[in-house]
Amino acid sequence: MAGMQDTTTRIDTLVGDHARLLSERLQAHRAQLFPPDARRALRKFTSGEVAQLLGVKDGYLRKLSLEGKGPAPETRAGGRRYYSPEDIQALRRTLETGAKTPGTYLPGRRAGDKLQVITVINFKGGSGKTTTAAHLAQKMALDGYRVLAIDLDPQASLSALHGFQPEFDLLDGGTLYDAIRYDDPVPLREVIQQTYFTNLDIVPGNLDLMEFEHDTPRALSGEGGALFFTRVDAALASVEGDYDVVVIDCPPQLGFLTMSALSAATAILVTVHPQMLDVMSMCQFLLMTSNLLGVVGDAGGDMSYDWLRYVVTRYEPGDGPQNQMVSFMRSMFGEHVLNHTVLKSTAISDAGITKQTLYEVEKSQFTRATYERALESLNAVNGEITDLVQQAWGR
Ligand SMILES: Nc1ncnc2c1ncn2[C@@H]1O[C@H](COP(=O)(O)OP(=O)(O)OP(=O)(O)O)[C@@H](O)[C@H]1O
Ligand SMILES: [Mg+2]
């Protein structure tokens, strides 16, 4: 045993060394994936993809471009036409002016509609929160909604998926913590960053967020007993008019951050991987959430919401026990379980390895059937959620 012991270094020194080593390697890895001078940009979309996004025929898009209406697509070999994300938004504006039903191409909020705040939770790690939040935020942005994504997880996976590497990019703060801290908070606008997705902004995360968990007990016991659960809501109120939808990716724990996000939420999405251990853990999660939110509610916290849905993630339809779990959940929670599921797919996990979503990657990198099945399942889930958003606006 003694031979295995490293008696010369202290644990803090050793862990610190490891952190620096890892940080260097990660930075090199990122430089390889995304050269520093090449600002990460979103690929262009084929006219077929754009037609599908807009719900029109490809031929109609060709006619528009021939008539010089709307943005001019880039034409590549074989006459294939490609549109940038800005072009897609410009097409939406063009089409909307001639639309019979207002909101067909620009489906966001109208006067009187309230900002939708969708909080993605579950304290089971790896249940697909970040994957779900990222694909939802990006799809809604592509669909013409003005979206703000908030990374509430100190691990910052959502930020990483959008090209932010918290340990290098956010050295002087820049997370939601700055806007919700008890002493000298900054306006939320100061920590919002644009992404390379048109219509999608992000508040990145990093370890600073942990401070909120440490500060809150002190603030609660201090003078006036600050109300922790109003802080996210209050920060969002300052940018209320700039967005249609806010998507909050929560950490896998039920701390003050998550509770504040729940209090700010108008909708809650609980991600569940349909396996016994995950569902048992979710039971604990729901009990704790109920107790804690009860206390927050009694203290005057806003507990109203428009909808709550469970979304089955990493689902393998061929797996008997998973099917039983899904049926079990449906029998208990009924309409609260989304009809569609996010299928387990190597297309999603492989895209994740290069810090991308399925909406970003080039289809040609994948087996066509694999890509399409995964995309279809994500689109179906996102479509159901979008319908719920529209319903909340009375449509
Ligand atoms: N549908 C899917 N198919 C295949 N892999 C998936 C799918 N969804 C998520 N994954 C992979 O599973 C892992 C965990 O997913 P994700 O990060 O979304 O979970 P999480 O709930 O946010 O985790 P954490 O609790 O750590 O924040 C990731 O590596 C991701 O790429
Ligand atoms: Mg996550």
Coordinates of C-alpha atoms and ligand atoms in Angstrom, one line a residue:
M1 CA 0.0 0.0 0.0
A2 CA 2.7 2.4 1.0
G3 CA 4.3 1.9 -2.4
M4 CA 1.2 3.3 -4.0
Q5 CA 1.1 6.3 -1.9
D6 CA 2.3 9.6 -3.2
T7 CA 3.8 11.1 -0.1
T8 CA 5.7 14.0 -1.7
T9 CA 2.7 16.0 -2.9
R10 CA -0.4 17.3 -1.2
I11 CA -3.7 16.4 -2.7
D12 CA -4.5 20.0 -3.6
T13 CA -1.2 20.3 -5.4
L14 CA -1.7 17.0 -7.3
V15 CA -5.3 17.8 -8.3
G16 CA -4.2 21.3 -9.3
D17 CA -1.5 19.8 -11.5
H18 CA -4.0 17.5 -13.1
A19 CA -6.4 20.4 -13.8
R20 CA -3.7 22.4 -15.5
L21 CA -2.6 19.4 -17.6
L22 CA -6.1 18.7 -18.6
S23 CA -6.8 22.3 -19.4
E24 CA -3.8 22.5 -21.7
R25 CA -4.8 19.4 -23.6
L26 CA -8.5 20.5 -23.9
Q27 CA -7.4 23.8 -25.3
A28 CA -5.2 22.0 -27.8
H29 CA -8.1 19.7 -28.7
R30 CA -10.4 22.7 -29.2
A31 CA -7.8 24.5 -31.3
Q32 CA -7.7 21.5 -33.5
L33 CA -11.5 21.3 -33.9
F34 CA -12.1 25.0 -34.2
P35 CA -9.1 27.0 -35.2
P36 CA -9.1 30.2 -33.1
D37 CA -9.2 32.6 -36.1
A38 CA -12.1 30.8 -37.7
R39 CA -15.1 32.1 -35.8
R40 CA -17.4 29.2 -35.4
A41 CA -20.2 29.6 -37.9
L42 CA -23.3 27.6 -38.8
R43 CA -23.3 25.7 -42.0
K44 CA -25.6 26.7 -44.9
F45 CA -28.8 24.8 -45.4
T46 CA -29.9 23.1 -48.6
S47 CA -33.0 24.5 -50.3
G48 CA -34.7 21.2 -49.4
E49 CA -34.0 21.6 -45.7
V50 CA -35.1 25.2 -45.9
A51 CA -38.3 24.3 -47.7
Q52 CA -39.0 21.8 -45.0
L53 CA -38.3 24.3 -42.2
L54 CA -40.6 26.9 -43.8
G55 CA -43.3 24.4 -44.8
V56 CA -43.2 25.3 -48.5
K57 CA -42.2 23.5 -51.7
D58 CA -38.6 23.7 -52.8
G59 CA -40.0 24.8 -56.3
Y60 CA -41.6 27.8 -54.6
L61 CA -38.3 28.8 -53.1
R62 CA -36.7 28.5 -56.5
K63 CA -39.4 30.7 -58.0
L64 CA -38.9 33.3 -55.3
S65 CA -35.1 33.5 -56.0
L66 CA -35.6 33.6 -59.8
E67 CA -38.0 36.5 -59.3
G68 CA -35.4 38.2 -57.1
K69 CA -37.7 38.1 -54.0
G70 CA -36.1 37.5 -50.7
P71 CA -32.4 36.6 -50.2
A72 CA -30.3 35.2 -53.0
P73 CA -29.1 31.7 -52.2
E74 CA -25.6 30.5 -52.9
T75 CA -25.6 28.2 -55.9
R76 CA -23.1 25.3 -55.9
A77 CA -22.2 22.5 -58.2
G78 CA -25.2 20.9 -59.9
G79 CA -27.3 24.1 -59.3
R80 CA -27.9 23.2 -55.7
R81 CA -29.0 26.2 -53.7
Y82 CA -27.9 26.9 -50.1
Y83 CA -29.2 29.4 -47.6
S84 CA -27.5 30.8 -44.5
P85 CA -29.4 31.0 -41.2
E86 CA -29.8 34.8 -41.8
D87 CA -31.2 34.0 -45.3
I88 CA -33.8 31.7 -43.7
Q89 CA -34.9 34.4 -41.4
A90 CA -35.0 36.9 -44.3
L91 CA -37.2 34.4 -46.2
R92 CA -39.5 34.2 -43.2
R93 CA -39.9 38.0 -43.3
T94 CA -40.6 37.9 -47.1
L95 CA -43.1 35.1 -46.9
E96 CA -44.8 36.5 -43.8
T97 CA -45.7 39.7 -45.7
G98 CA -47.8 37.6 -48.2
A99 CA -49.1 35.1 -45.6
K100 CA -52.9 34.6 -45.4
T101 CA -52.7 33.8 -41.7
P102 CA -50.4 36.1 -39.7
G103 CA -47.7 34.3 -37.8
T104 CA -47.3 31.5 -40.4
Y105 CA -43.7 32.3 -41.0
L106 CA -42.9 34.4 -37.9
P107 CA -44.6 32.4 -35.2
G108 CA -43.3 34.2 -32.1
R109 CA -45.1 36.3 -29.6
R110 CA -47.8 38.9 -30.4
A111 CA -49.0 41.7 -28.3
G112 CA -50.3 40.3 -25.0
D113 CA -48.5 37.0 -25.3
K114 CA -46.2 36.3 -22.3
L115 CA -42.6 35.3 -22.5
Q116 CA -42.3 31.5 -22.3
V117 CA -39.7 30.2 -19.9
I118 CA -39.0 26.4 -20.4
T119 CA -36.9 24.9 -17.6
V120 CA -35.3 21.5 -18.4
I121 CA -34.8 19.5 -15.2
N122 CA -34.1 16.2 -13.5
F123 CA -31.4 15.5 -11.0
K124 CA -30.5 12.2 -12.6
G125 CA -27.2 13.0 -14.3
G126 CA -27.1 12.1 -18.0
S127 CA -30.8 12.0 -18.5
G128 CA -30.5 14.1 -21.6
K129 CA -31.3 17.6 -20.2
T130 CA -28.5 19.4 -22.1
T131 CA -29.1 17.5 -25.4
T132 CA -32.9 18.2 -25.1
A133 CA -32.4 21.9 -24.2
A134 CA -29.9 22.5 -27.0
H135 CA -31.9 20.8 -29.7
L136 CA -35.1 22.6 -28.6
A137 CA -33.4 26.0 -28.4
Q138 CA -31.8 25.6 -31.8
K139 CA -34.9 24.2 -33.6
M140 CA -37.1 27.0 -32.2
A141 CA -34.5 29.6 -33.4
L142 CA -34.5 28.0 -36.9
D143 CA -38.3 28.1 -36.8
G144 CA -38.2 31.8 -36.4
Y145 CA -38.6 32.2 -32.6
R146 CA -36.3 34.6 -30.7
V147 CA -34.7 32.3 -28.2
L148 CA -32.5 32.8 -25.2
A149 CA -30.7 29.7 -23.9
I150 CA -29.4 29.9 -20.3
D151 CA -26.8 27.5 -19.0
L152 CA -27.4 27.1 -15.3
D153 CA -25.1 24.1 -15.0
P154 CA -21.6 24.9 -13.6
Q155 CA -20.4 22.0 -15.8
A156 CA -21.4 24.2 -18.7
S157 CA -22.1 21.5 -21.3
L158 CA -24.8 23.7 -23.0
S159 CA -22.2 26.5 -23.4
A160 CA -19.7 24.0 -24.8
L161 CA -22.2 22.9 -27.4
H162 CA -22.4 26.5 -28.5
G163 CA -18.7 27.0 -28.8
F164 CA -17.9 28.5 -25.4
Q165 CA -15.2 26.8 -23.4
P166 CA -15.9 28.2 -19.9
E167 CA -12.5 27.6 -18.5
F168 CA -10.9 29.8 -21.3
D169 CA -13.7 32.1 -22.5
L170 CA -15.2 33.3 -19.3
L171 CA -12.3 34.2 -17.1
D172 CA -13.9 37.5 -15.8
G173 CA -17.3 36.2 -15.2
G174 CA -20.1 36.4 -17.7
T175 CA -22.5 33.8 -16.4
L176 CA -26.0 34.2 -15.0
Y177 CA -24.4 34.4 -11.6
D178 CA -23.3 37.9 -12.3
A179 CA -26.9 38.9 -12.9
I180 CA -28.4 37.1 -9.9
R181 CA -25.7 37.6 -7.3
Y182 CA -26.8 39.4 -4.1
D183 CA -24.1 42.1 -4.1
D184 CA -23.7 44.3 -7.2
P185 CA -25.5 42.3 -9.8
V186 CA -25.1 43.4 -13.4
P187 CA -28.0 43.8 -15.9
L188 CA -28.7 40.4 -17.5
R189 CA -28.1 42.0 -20.9
E190 CA -24.4 42.3 -20.0
V191 CA -23.9 38.5 -19.9
I192 CA -26.0 37.6 -22.9
Q193 CA -24.0 36.6 -25.9
Q194 CA -25.0 36.0 -29.5
T195 CA -24.4 32.6 -31.0
Y196 CA -23.8 31.6 -34.6
F197 CA -27.4 30.6 -34.8
T198 CA -29.6 33.5 -36.0
N199 CA -32.3 34.2 -33.4
L200 CA -30.4 32.3 -30.6
D201 CA -28.6 34.1 -27.8
I202 CA -27.0 32.4 -24.8
V203 CA -26.0 33.1 -21.2
P204 CA -23.1 30.7 -20.8
G205 CA -22.2 29.0 -17.5
N206 CA -19.2 28.0 -15.5
L207 CA -18.1 27.2 -12.0
D208 CA -19.0 30.8 -10.9
L209 CA -22.6 29.6 -10.7
M210 CA -21.7 27.5 -7.7
E211 CA -21.3 30.7 -5.8
F212 CA -25.0 31.2 -5.8
E213 CA -25.4 28.0 -3.9
H214 CA -22.9 29.2 -1.3
D215 CA -24.2 32.8 -1.1
T216 CA -27.8 32.0 -0.7
P217 CA -27.9 30.5 2.8
R218 CA -25.9 33.6 4.0
A219 CA -28.3 36.0 2.2
L220 CA -31.3 34.1 3.6
S221 CA -30.1 34.5 7.2
G222 CA -28.9 38.1 6.6
E223 CA -30.9 41.3 7.0
G224 CA -34.2 41.2 5.3
G225 CA -33.7 37.6 4.3
A226 CA -33.3 38.1 0.6
L227 CA -35.7 36.2 -1.6
F228 CA -33.5 33.8 -3.6
F229 CA -36.2 32.4 -5.7
T230 CA -37.2 35.7 -7.4
R231 CA -33.7 36.4 -8.7
V232 CA -33.8 34.6 -12.0
D233 CA -37.3 35.8 -12.7
A234 CA -36.3 39.4 -12.0
A235 CA -33.2 39.1 -14.3
L236 CA -35.4 37.8 -17.1
A237 CA -37.9 40.6 -16.7
S238 CA -35.2 43.0 -17.8
V239 CA -34.9 41.4 -21.3
E240 CA -38.5 40.3 -21.5
G241 CA -39.3 42.1 -24.7
D242 CA -36.3 40.7 -26.6
Y243 CA -37.3 37.1 -26.7
D244 CA -40.2 34.7 -27.4
V245 CA -38.8 31.7 -25.5
V246 CA -36.2 31.1 -22.9
V247 CA -34.8 27.6 -22.4
I248 CA -33.0 26.9 -19.2
D249 CA -30.6 23.9 -18.9
C250 CA -30.4 23.0 -15.2
P251 CA -27.6 21.2 -13.3
P252 CA -28.3 17.6 -12.1
Q253 CA -29.2 18.7 -8.6
L254 CA -31.9 20.4 -6.8
G255 CA -30.1 23.4 -5.4
F256 CA -31.0 27.1 -5.2
L257 CA -30.2 27.6 -8.8
T258 CA -32.6 25.0 -10.0
M259 CA -35.3 26.2 -7.6
S260 CA -34.9 29.8 -8.9
A261 CA -35.2 28.5 -12.4
L262 CA -38.3 26.6 -11.5
S263 CA -39.8 29.7 -9.9
A264 CA -39.1 31.6 -13.1
A265 CA -40.5 28.9 -15.3
T266 CA -43.8 29.0 -17.2
A267 CA -43.2 25.4 -18.4
I268 CA -41.2 22.5 -17.1
L269 CA -39.7 19.7 -19.1
V270 CA -38.5 16.6 -17.1
T271 CA -36.1 14.4 -19.1
V272 CA -36.3 10.7 -18.3
H273 CA -34.3 7.8 -19.6
P274 CA -36.7 4.9 -19.3
Q275 CA -34.8 2.6 -17.1
M276 CA -35.7 1.3 -13.6
L277 CA -32.9 3.1 -11.8
D278 CA -33.6 6.4 -13.6
V279 CA -37.3 6.2 -12.9
M280 CA -36.7 5.4 -9.2
S281 CA -34.3 8.3 -9.0
M282 CA -36.9 10.5 -10.6
C283 CA -39.4 9.5 -7.9
Q284 CA -37.0 10.9 -5.3
F285 CA -36.5 14.0 -7.4
L286 CA -40.3 14.6 -7.7
L287 CA -40.8 14.2 -4.0
M288 CA -38.0 16.6 -3.1
T289 CA -39.1 19.1 -5.8
S290 CA -42.6 19.0 -4.5
N291 CA -41.5 19.6 -0.9
L292 CA -39.1 22.3 -1.7
L293 CA -41.4 24.1 -4.1
G294 CA -44.1 23.9 -1.5
V295 CA -41.9 25.9 0.9
V296 CA -41.0 28.4 -1.8
G297 CA -44.7 28.7 -2.8
D298 CA -45.6 29.3 0.9
A299 CA -43.0 32.0 1.0
G300 CA -44.7 33.8 -1.8
G301 CA -42.8 32.3 -4.8
D302 CA -44.6 32.1 -8.1
M303 CA -45.6 28.5 -8.6
S304 CA -47.9 29.0 -11.6
Y305 CA -47.0 27.3 -14.8
D306 CA -48.6 26.6 -18.2
W307 CA -47.5 23.0 -18.6
L308 CA -45.3 20.2 -17.4
R309 CA -44.2 17.4 -19.6
Y310 CA -42.0 14.3 -19.2
V311 CA -39.9 13.6 -22.3
V312 CA -38.5 10.1 -22.8
T313 CA -34.9 10.3 -23.8
R314 CA -32.2 8.0 -25.3
Y315 CA -35.1 5.6 -26.0
E316 CA -34.5 2.2 -27.7
P317 CA -37.8 1.0 -29.0
G318 CA -36.5 -2.6 -29.4
D319 CA -35.7 -2.9 -25.7
G320 CA -38.4 -4.7 -23.8
P321 CA -37.7 -3.3 -20.3
Q322 CA -37.6 0.2 -21.7
N323 CA -40.9 -0.2 -23.3
Q324 CA -42.4 -1.4 -20.0
M325 CA -41.0 1.7 -18.3
V326 CA -42.5 3.9 -20.9
S327 CA -45.9 2.3 -20.7
F328 CA -45.7 2.5 -16.9
M329 CA -45.0 6.2 -17.1
R330 CA -47.8 6.8 -19.6
S331 CA -50.3 4.9 -17.4
M332 CA -49.4 7.0 -14.4
F333 CA -48.8 10.4 -15.9
G334 CA -51.1 10.2 -19.0
E335 CA -50.9 13.4 -21.2
H336 CA -48.0 14.7 -19.1
V337 CA -45.7 12.3 -21.1
L338 CA -44.9 13.6 -24.6
N339 CA -46.2 11.3 -27.3
H340 CA -42.9 11.4 -29.1
T341 CA -39.6 10.3 -27.7
V342 CA -36.0 11.2 -28.3
L343 CA -34.5 8.0 -29.8
K344 CA -31.1 6.8 -28.7
S345 CA -28.9 7.4 -31.8
T346 CA -25.2 7.4 -32.6
A347 CA -25.9 10.4 -34.8
I348 CA -26.7 12.4 -31.6
S349 CA -23.9 11.1 -29.5
D350 CA -21.3 11.4 -32.4
A351 CA -22.4 15.0 -33.1
G352 CA -22.0 15.6 -29.3
I353 CA -18.3 14.4 -29.5
T354 CA -17.5 17.4 -31.8
K355 CA -19.7 19.6 -29.6
Q356 CA -22.4 19.9 -32.1
T357 CA -26.1 19.1 -32.3
L358 CA -27.9 17.3 -35.1
Y359 CA -29.1 20.6 -36.5
E360 CA -25.5 21.7 -37.0
V361 CA -23.7 18.7 -38.4
E362 CA -23.6 18.0 -42.1
K363 CA -25.9 15.2 -43.0
S364 CA -23.3 13.7 -45.3
Q365 CA -21.1 12.7 -42.3
F366 CA -23.7 10.1 -41.2
T367 CA -25.4 7.1 -42.5
R368 CA -28.5 8.6 -44.1
A369 CA -31.0 6.4 -42.4
T370 CA -29.4 6.9 -38.9
Y371 CA -29.3 10.6 -39.3
E372 CA -32.9 10.9 -40.6
R373 CA -34.4 8.7 -37.9
A374 CA -32.7 10.7 -35.2
L375 CA -33.7 14.0 -36.7
E376 CA -37.2 12.9 -37.2
S377 CA -37.5 12.0 -33.5
L378 CA -36.0 15.3 -32.4
N379 CA -38.2 17.3 -34.7
A380 CA -41.3 15.4 -33.5
V381 CA -40.5 16.1 -29.8
N382 CA -39.6 19.8 -30.5
G383 CA -42.8 20.1 -32.6
E384 CA -44.9 18.9 -29.6
I385 CA -43.2 21.4 -27.3
T386 CA -43.7 24.2 -29.9
D387 CA -47.4 23.3 -30.0
L388 CA -47.6 23.7 -26.2
V389 CA -45.9 27.1 -26.5
Q390 CA -48.4 28.2 -29.1
Q391 CA -51.3 26.8 -26.9
A392 CA -49.9 28.9 -24.0
W393 CA -50.4 31.9 -26.3
G394 CA -53.9 30.8 -27.0
R395 CA -53.3 29.5 -30.5
Ligands
LIG1 N1 -30.8 10.6 -27.8 C1 -29.5 10.3 -27.6 N2 -28.8 9.4 -28.3 C2 -27.5 9.1 -28.0 N3 -26.8 9.7 -27.1 C3 -27.4 10.7 -26.4 C4 -28.8 11.0 -26.6 N4 -29.1 12.0 -25.7 C5 -28.0 12.2 -25.0 N5 -27.0 11.4 -25.4 C6 -25.6 11.4 -24.8 O1 -25.7 11.1 -23.4 C7 -24.8 11.9 -22.7 C8 -25.6 12.7 -21.6 O2 -26.5 13.5 -22.2 P1 -26.8 15.0 -21.7 O3 -25.5 15.7 -21.5 O4 -27.8 15.6 -22.6 O5 -27.5 14.7 -20.3 P2 -27.7 15.7 -19.1 O6 -28.9 15.2 -18.4 O7 -27.6 17.1 -19.5 O8 -26.4 15.3 -18.1 P3 -25.9 16.1 -16.8 O9 -26.9 15.7 -15.8 O10 -24.5 15.7 -16.6 O11 -26.1 17.6 -17.1 C9 -24.1 12.8 -23.7 O12 -22.9 12.2 -23.9 C10 -25.0 12.8 -24.9 O13 -24.3 12.9 -26.1
MG2 MG -26.4 18.6 -18.7

